[in-house]
GROMACS .gro file of C-alpha atoms in nm:
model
  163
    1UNK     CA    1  -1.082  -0.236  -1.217
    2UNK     CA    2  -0.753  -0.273  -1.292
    3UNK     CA    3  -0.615  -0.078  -1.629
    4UNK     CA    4  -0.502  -0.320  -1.922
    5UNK     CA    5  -0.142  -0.295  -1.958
    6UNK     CA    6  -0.063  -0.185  -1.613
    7UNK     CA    7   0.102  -0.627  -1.542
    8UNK     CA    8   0.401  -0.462  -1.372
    9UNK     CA    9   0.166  -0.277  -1.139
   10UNK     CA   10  -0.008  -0.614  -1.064
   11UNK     CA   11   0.198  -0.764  -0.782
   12UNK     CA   12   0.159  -0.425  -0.563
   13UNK     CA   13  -0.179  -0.394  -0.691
   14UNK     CA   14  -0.254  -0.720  -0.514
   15UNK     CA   15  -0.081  -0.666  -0.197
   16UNK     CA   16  -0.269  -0.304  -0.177
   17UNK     CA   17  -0.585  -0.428  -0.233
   18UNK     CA   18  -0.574  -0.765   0.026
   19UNK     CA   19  -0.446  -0.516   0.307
   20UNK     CA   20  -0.811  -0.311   0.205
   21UNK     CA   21  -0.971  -0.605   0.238
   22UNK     CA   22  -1.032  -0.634  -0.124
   23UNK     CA   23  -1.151  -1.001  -0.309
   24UNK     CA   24  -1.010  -1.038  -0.666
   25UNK     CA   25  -1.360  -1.110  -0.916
   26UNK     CA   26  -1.166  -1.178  -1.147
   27UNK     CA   27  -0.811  -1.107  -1.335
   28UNK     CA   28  -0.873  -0.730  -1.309
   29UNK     CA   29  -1.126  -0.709  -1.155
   30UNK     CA   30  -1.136  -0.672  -0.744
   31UNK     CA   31  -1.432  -0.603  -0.494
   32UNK     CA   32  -1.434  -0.432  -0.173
   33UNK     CA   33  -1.714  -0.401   0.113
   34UNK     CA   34  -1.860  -0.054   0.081
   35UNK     CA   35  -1.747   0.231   0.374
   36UNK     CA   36  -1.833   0.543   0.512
   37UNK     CA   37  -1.522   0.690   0.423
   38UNK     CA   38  -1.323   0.622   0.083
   39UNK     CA   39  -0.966   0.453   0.214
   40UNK     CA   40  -0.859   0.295  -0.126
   41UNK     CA   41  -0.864   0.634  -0.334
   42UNK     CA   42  -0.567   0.766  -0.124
   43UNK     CA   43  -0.404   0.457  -0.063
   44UNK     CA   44  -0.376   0.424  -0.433
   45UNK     CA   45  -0.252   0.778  -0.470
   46UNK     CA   46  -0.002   0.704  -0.203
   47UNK     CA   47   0.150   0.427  -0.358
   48UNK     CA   48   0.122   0.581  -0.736
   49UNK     CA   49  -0.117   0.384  -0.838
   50UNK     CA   50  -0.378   0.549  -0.886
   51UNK     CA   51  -0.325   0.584  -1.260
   52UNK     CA   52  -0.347   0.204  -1.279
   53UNK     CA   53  -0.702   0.145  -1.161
   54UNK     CA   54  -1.060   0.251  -1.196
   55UNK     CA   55  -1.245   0.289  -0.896
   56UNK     CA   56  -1.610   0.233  -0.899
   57UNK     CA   57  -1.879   0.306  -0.646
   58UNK     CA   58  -2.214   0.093  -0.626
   59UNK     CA   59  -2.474   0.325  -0.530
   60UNK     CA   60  -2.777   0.175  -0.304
   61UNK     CA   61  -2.977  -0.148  -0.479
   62UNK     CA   62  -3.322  -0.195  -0.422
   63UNK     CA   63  -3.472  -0.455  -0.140
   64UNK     CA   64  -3.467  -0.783  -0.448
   65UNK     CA   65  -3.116  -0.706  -0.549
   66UNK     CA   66  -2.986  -0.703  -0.224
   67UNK     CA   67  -3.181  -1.009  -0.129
   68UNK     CA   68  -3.014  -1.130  -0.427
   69UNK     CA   69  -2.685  -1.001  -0.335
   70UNK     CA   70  -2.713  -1.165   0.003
   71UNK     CA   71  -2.801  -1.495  -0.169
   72UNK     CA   72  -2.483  -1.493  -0.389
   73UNK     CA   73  -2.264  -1.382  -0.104
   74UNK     CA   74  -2.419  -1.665   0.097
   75UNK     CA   75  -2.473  -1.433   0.369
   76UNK     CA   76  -2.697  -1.658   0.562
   77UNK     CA   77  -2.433  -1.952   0.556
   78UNK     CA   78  -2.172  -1.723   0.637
   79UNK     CA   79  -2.343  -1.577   0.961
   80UNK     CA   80  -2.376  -1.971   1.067
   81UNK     CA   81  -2.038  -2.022   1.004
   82UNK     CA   82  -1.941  -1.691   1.224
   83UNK     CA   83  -2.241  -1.824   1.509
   84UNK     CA   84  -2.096  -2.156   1.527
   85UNK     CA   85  -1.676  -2.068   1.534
   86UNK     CA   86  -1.791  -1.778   1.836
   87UNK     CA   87  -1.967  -2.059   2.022
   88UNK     CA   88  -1.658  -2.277   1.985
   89UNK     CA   89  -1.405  -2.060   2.031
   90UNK     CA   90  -1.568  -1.965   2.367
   91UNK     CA   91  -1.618  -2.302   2.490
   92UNK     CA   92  -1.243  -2.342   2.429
   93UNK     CA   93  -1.151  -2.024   2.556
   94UNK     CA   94  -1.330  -2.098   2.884
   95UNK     CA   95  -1.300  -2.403   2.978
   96UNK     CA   96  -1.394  -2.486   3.340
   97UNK     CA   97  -1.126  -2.559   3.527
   98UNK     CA   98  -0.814  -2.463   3.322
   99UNK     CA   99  -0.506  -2.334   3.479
  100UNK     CA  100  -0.456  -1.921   3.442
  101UNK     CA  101  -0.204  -1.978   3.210
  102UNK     CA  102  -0.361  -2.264   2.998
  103UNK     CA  103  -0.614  -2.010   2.955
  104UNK     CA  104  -0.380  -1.753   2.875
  105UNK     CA  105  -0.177  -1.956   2.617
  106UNK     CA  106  -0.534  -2.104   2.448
  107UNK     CA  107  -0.569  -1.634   2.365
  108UNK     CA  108  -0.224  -1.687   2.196
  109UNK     CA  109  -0.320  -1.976   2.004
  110UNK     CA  110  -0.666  -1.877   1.926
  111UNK     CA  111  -0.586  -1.524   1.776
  112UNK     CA  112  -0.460  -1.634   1.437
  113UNK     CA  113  -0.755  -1.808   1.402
  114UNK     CA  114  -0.999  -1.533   1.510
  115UNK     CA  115  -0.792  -1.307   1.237
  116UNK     CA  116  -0.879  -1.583   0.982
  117UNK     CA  117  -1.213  -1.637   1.009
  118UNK     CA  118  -1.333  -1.305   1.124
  119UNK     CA  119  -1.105  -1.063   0.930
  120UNK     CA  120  -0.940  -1.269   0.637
  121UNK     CA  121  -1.207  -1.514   0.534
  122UNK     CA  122  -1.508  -1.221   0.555
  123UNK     CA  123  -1.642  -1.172   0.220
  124UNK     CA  124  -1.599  -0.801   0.116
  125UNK     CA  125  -1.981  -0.819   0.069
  126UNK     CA  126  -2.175  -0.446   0.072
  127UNK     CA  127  -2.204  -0.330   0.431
  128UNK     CA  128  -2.590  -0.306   0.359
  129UNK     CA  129  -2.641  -0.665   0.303
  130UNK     CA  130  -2.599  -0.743   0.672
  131UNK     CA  131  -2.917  -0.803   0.876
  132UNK     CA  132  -2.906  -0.626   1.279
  133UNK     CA  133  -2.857  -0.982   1.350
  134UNK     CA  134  -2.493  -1.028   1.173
  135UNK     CA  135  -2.269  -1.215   1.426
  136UNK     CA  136  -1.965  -1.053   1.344
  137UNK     CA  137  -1.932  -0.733   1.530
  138UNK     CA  138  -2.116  -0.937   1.876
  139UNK     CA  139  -1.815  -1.224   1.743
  140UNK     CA  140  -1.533  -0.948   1.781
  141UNK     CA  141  -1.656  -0.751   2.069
  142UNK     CA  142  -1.668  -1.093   2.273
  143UNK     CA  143  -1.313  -1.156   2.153
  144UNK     CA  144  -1.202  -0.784   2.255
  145UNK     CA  145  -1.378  -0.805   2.591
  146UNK     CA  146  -1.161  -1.173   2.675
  147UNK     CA  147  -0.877  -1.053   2.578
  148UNK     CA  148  -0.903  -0.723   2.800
  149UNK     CA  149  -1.044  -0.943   3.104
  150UNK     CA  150  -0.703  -1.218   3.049
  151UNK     CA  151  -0.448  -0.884   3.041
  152UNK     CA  152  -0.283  -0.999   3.312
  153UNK     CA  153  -0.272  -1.364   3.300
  154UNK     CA  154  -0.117  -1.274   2.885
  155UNK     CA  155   0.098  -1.011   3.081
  156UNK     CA  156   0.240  -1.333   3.301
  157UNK     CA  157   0.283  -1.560   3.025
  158UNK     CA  158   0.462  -1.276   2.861
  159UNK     CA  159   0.673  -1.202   3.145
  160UNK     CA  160   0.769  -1.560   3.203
  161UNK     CA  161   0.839  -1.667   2.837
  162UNK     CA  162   1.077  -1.325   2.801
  163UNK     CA  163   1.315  -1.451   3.083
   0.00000   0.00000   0.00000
């Protein structure tokens, strides 16, 4: 929660936040997925602002508020959306019978999109809220494992785009 009259604070506030992964609620108000180890507190001391916000900690919610958490997250849409994007961003990804370096420039085109779907556009829901079944973490361990097996074919494209 963000302290009324800190306004000039506001603009570095937001930036602070977004790179935390933080969703604005509302004005002042911002929400951040819950993790083992508390990031924002020094971040906000690092960048003096810790003076400027109020930092609250949701302890655990019983099984009907976190169904009901889920529910207003829209967890269940959101781990279709995930499901579906993984299977189509594979197909595209490996395409039979595309060059070495087709394949290698669809990587290059695909990562901003991977980043946007699976690390800006994730809701900062509670960590708790996601079922063993969650397709995010099997999303970016398939997108990891690619881009390790198409090092060299992104190492040529590299090489022969620098010269």
């Amino acid at each position: 929660v963000v302290l009324e009259g800190e306004a000039a604070d506001l603009p570095g506030l937001r930036e602070l936040f977004a790179r935390f992964g933080f969703r604005p609620l509302q004005r002042s108000v911002w929400v951040g997925a819950r993790t083992v180890e508390d990031h924002i507190g020094p971040a906000l001391r690092q960048a003096g602002f810790d003076g400027s916000v109020v930092v609250f900690q949701a302890d655990e919610v019983d099984a009907a508020a976190r169904a009901r958490l889920a529910r207003l997250w829209r967890l269940e849409d959101r781990a279709a959306e995930l499901r579906g994007f993984h299977r189509r961003l594979f197909e595209h990804l490996t395409e039979a019978g595309i060059a070495a370096t087709e394949a290698a420039w669809r990587c290059v085109e695909a990562a901003p999109v991977w980043y946007r779907v699976a690390v800006q556009e994730e809701p900062p829901f509670p960590l708790d809220l996601r079922g063993d079944d969650y397709p995010l973490e099997p999303l970016n361990a398939a997108w990891a494992a690619h881009l390790q097996a198409m090092t060299s074919e992104l190492v040529a494209l590299w090489s022969s785009e620098a010269t």
